[in-house]
Short mmCIF file of C-alpha atoms and ligand atoms in Angstrom, two decimals:
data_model
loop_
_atom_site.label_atom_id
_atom_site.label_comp_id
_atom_site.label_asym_id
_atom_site.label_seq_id
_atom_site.Cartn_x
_atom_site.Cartn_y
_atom_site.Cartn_z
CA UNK M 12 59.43 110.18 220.58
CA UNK M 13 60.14 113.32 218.39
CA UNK M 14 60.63 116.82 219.93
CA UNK M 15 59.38 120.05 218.29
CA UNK M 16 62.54 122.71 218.80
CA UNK M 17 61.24 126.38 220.11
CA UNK M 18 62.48 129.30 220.73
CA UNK M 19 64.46 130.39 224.14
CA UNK M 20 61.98 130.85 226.63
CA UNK M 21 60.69 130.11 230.17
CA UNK M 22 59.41 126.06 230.86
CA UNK M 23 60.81 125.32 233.76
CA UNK M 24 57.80 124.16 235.51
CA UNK M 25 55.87 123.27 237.60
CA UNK M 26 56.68 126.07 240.00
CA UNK M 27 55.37 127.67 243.41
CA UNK M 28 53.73 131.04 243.17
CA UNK M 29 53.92 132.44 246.17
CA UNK M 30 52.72 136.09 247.51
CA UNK M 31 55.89 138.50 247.84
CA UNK M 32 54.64 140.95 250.32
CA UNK M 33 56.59 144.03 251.12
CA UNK M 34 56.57 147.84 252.61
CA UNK M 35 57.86 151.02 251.91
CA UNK M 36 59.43 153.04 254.62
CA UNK M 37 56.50 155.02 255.41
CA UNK M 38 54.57 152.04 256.93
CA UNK M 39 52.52 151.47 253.28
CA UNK M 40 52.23 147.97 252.61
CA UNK M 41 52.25 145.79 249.65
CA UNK M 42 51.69 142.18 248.29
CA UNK M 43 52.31 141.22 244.52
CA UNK M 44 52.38 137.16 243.12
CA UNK M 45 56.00 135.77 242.18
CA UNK M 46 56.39 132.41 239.96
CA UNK M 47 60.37 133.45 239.58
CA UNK M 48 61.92 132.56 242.49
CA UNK M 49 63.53 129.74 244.73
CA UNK M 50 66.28 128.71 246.80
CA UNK M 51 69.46 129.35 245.34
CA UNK M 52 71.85 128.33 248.81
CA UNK M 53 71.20 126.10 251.64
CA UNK M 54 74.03 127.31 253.81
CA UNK M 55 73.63 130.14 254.37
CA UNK M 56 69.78 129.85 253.55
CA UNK M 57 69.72 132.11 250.40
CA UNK M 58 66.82 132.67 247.94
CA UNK M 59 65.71 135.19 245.23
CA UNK M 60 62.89 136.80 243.60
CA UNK M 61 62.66 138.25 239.93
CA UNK M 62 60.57 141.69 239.55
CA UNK M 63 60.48 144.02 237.00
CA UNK M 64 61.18 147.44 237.43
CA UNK M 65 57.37 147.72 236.43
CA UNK M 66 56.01 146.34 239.75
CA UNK M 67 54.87 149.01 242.21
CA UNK M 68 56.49 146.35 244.96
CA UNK M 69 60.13 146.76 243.32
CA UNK M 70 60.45 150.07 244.45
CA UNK M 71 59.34 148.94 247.97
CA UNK M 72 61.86 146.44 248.07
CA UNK M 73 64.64 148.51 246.39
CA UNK M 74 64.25 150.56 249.24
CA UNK M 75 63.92 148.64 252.45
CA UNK M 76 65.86 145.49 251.12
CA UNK M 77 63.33 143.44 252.62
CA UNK M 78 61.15 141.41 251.47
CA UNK M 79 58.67 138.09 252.61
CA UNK M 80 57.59 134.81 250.82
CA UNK M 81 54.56 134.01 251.97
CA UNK M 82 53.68 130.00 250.69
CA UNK M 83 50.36 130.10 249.12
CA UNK M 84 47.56 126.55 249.38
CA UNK M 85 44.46 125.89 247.20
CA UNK M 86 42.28 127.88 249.69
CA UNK M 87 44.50 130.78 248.91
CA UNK M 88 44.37 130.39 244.79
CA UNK M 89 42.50 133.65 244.44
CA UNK M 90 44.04 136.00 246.56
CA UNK M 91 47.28 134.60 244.88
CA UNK M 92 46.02 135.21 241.37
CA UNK M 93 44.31 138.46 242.34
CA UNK M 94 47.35 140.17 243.70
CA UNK M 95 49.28 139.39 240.82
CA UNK M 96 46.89 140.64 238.45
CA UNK M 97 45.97 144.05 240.01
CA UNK M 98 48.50 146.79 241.28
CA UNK M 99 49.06 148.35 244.77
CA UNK M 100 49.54 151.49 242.84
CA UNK M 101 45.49 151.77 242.43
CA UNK M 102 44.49 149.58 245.98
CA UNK M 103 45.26 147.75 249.26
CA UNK M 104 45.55 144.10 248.18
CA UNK M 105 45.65 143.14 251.52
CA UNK M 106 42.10 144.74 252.44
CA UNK M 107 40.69 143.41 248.96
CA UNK M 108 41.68 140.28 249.62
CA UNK M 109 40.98 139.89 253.51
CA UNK M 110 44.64 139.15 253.90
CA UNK M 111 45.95 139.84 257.09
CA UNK M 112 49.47 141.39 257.33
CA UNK M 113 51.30 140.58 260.59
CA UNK M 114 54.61 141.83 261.67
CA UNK M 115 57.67 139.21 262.01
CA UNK M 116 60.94 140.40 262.88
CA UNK M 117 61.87 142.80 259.78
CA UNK M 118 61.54 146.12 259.93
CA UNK M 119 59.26 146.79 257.83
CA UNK M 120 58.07 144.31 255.27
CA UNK M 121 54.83 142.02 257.01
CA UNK M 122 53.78 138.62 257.05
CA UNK M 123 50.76 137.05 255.45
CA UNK M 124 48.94 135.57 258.48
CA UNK M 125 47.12 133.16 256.64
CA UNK M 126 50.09 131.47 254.45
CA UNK M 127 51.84 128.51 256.14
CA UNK M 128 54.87 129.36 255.50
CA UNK M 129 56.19 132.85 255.91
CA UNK M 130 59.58 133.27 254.89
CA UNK M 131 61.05 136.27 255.98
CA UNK M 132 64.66 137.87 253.46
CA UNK M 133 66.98 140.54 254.15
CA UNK M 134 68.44 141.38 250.38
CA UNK M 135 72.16 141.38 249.92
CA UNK M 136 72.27 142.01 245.83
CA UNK M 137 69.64 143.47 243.03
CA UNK M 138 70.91 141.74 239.72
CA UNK M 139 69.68 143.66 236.62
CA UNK M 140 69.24 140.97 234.37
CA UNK M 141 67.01 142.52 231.50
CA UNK M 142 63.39 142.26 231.93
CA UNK M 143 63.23 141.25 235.66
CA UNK M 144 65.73 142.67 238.49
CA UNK M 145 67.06 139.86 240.41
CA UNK M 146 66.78 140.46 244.37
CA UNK M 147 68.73 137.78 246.20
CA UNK M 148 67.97 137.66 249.75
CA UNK M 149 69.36 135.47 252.74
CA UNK M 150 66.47 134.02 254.62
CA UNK M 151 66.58 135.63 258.43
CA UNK M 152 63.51 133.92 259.96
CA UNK M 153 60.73 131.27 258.62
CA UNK M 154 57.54 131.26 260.43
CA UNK M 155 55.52 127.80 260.07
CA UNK M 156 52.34 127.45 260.76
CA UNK M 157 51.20 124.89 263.77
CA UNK M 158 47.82 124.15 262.12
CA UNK M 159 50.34 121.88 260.48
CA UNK M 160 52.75 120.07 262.99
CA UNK M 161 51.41 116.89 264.24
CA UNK M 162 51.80 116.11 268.53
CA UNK M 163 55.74 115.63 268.03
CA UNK M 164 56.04 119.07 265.89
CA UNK M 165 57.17 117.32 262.69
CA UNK M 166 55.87 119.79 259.79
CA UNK M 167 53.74 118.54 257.12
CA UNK M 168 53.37 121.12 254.01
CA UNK M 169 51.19 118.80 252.40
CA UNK M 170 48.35 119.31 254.93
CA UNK M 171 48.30 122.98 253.77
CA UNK M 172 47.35 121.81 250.25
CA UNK M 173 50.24 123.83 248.40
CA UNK M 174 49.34 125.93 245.24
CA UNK M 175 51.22 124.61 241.90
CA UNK M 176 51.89 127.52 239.09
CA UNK M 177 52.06 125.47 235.59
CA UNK M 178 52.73 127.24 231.95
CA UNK M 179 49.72 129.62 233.30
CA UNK M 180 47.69 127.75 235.03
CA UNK M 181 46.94 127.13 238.80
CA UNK M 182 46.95 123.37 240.59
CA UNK M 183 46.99 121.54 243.09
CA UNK M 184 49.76 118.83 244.01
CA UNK M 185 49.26 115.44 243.10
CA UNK M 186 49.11 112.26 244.68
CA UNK M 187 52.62 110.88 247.10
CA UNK M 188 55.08 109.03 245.03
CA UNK M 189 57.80 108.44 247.58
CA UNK M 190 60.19 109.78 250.11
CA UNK M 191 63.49 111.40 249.08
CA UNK M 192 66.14 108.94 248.79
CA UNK M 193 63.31 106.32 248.09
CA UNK M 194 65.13 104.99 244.77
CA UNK M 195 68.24 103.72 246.47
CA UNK M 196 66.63 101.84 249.64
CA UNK M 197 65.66 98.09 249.19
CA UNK M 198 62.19 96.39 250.53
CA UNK M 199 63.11 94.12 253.63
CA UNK M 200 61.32 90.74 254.09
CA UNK M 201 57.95 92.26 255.47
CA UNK M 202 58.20 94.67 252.85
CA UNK M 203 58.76 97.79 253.93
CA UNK M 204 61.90 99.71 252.54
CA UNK M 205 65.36 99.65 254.25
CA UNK M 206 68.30 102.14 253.13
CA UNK M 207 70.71 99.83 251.76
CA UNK M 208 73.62 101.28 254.41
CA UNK M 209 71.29 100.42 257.32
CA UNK M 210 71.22 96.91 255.78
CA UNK M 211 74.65 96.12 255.71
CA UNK M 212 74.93 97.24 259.19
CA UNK M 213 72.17 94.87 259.90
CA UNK M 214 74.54 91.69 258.29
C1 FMN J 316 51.05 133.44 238.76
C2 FMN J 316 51.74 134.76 238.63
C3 FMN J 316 53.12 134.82 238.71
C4 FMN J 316 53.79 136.05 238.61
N1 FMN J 316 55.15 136.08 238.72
C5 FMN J 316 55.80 137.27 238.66
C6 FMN J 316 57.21 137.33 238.85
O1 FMN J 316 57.87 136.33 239.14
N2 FMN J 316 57.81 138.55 238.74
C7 FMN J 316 57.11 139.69 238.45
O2 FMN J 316 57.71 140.77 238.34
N3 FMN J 316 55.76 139.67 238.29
C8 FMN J 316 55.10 138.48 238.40
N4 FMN J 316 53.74 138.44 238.28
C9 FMN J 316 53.00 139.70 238.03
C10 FMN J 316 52.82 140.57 239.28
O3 FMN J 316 52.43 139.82 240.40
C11 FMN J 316 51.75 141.62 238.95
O4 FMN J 316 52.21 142.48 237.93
C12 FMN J 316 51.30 142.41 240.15
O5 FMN J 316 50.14 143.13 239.79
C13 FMN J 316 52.35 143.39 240.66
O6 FMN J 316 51.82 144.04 241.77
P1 FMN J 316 52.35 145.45 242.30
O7 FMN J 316 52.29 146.43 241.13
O8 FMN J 316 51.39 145.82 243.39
O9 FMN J 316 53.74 145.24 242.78
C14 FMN J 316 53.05 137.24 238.40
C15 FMN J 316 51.65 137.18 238.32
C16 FMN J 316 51.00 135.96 238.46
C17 FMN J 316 49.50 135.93 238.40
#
């Protein structure tokens, strides 16, 4: 297999694209689409999101240091695109889009009631890192939706048909290849996998 050699750039995908929305302290509220951002810690929960100073939302979040990541699903692919293609300078993204901001337990910046997963970040640090400002954040709350819990309250993202972001183009996720940790457990005699520390305990 031969590899063409290009110049730095961004690839690392497939990535979420969530909706980032946000306030400013007057009560105005705002939602813009993010493909740069992720978990960075798991303890203490810890993520970021990369804006550039362009964004009418960075001045938002400059100011109140909050922000929300709202998880976006196939049924939400257009809203998603749509707010990150027009600017809350010029309208309310949230009424164009029949989005529905609810208030979690920030001060100011809302929730997207129809995401499944709202996840609600107090910033601790802006990192100017050239085009895009990085605003790290520690998680405070994460609101879940229960459209997606089964009877014993286990969670199950898939259900909510998550939206993929791909070199510039929107999908959906593919089919189940296995459970984490899947690679290391061995099949028992009816089949079914068994983690091999389980099966020495077993002996
Ligand atoms: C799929 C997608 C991903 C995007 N990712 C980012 C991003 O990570 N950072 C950023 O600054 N802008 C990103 N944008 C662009 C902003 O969402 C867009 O400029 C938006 O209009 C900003 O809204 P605002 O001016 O109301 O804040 C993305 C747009 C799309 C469609």
């Amino acid at each position: 297999m031969s590899k063409q050699q290009w110049k730095p750039g961004n690839m690392v995908y497939p990535l979420p694209a969530v909706m980032v929305s946000c306030a400013d302290k007057a009560g105005k509220n705002n939602v813009m689409t993010a493909a740069w951002t992720g978990t960075i810690c798991s303890d203490p929960p810890m993520v970021y999101v990369s804006i550039r100073k362009s964004r009418f939302s960075h001045h938002m979040i400059a100011e109140t240091k909050e922000y929300v990541i709202n998880l976006t699903t196939e049924a939400l692919a257009r809203a998603t695109d749509y707010v990150g293609v027009k600017s809350g300078k010029d309208i309310d993204k949230f009424k164009e889009m029949r989005l529905t901001p609810v208030k979690g337990t920030l001060t100011y910046a809302p929730m997207i009631e129809e995401s499944p997963v709202c996840i609600e970040c107090k910033v601790e640090q802006i990192m100017e890192l050239g085009s895009h400002d990085m605003f790290i954040a520690r998680v405070v709350a994460v609101h879940a939706d229960e459209a997606y819990m089964d009877d014993r309250g286990s969670f199950d993202l898939s259900k909510a048909k998550p939206l993929v972001y791909s070199h510039g183009q929107y999908y959906g996720v593919g089919k189940h290849i296995g459970k984490f940790g899947y690679s290391v457990k061995k099949r028992t005699s009816n089949g079914k996998k068994k983690a091999s520390y389980l099966k020495k305990k077993s002996k």
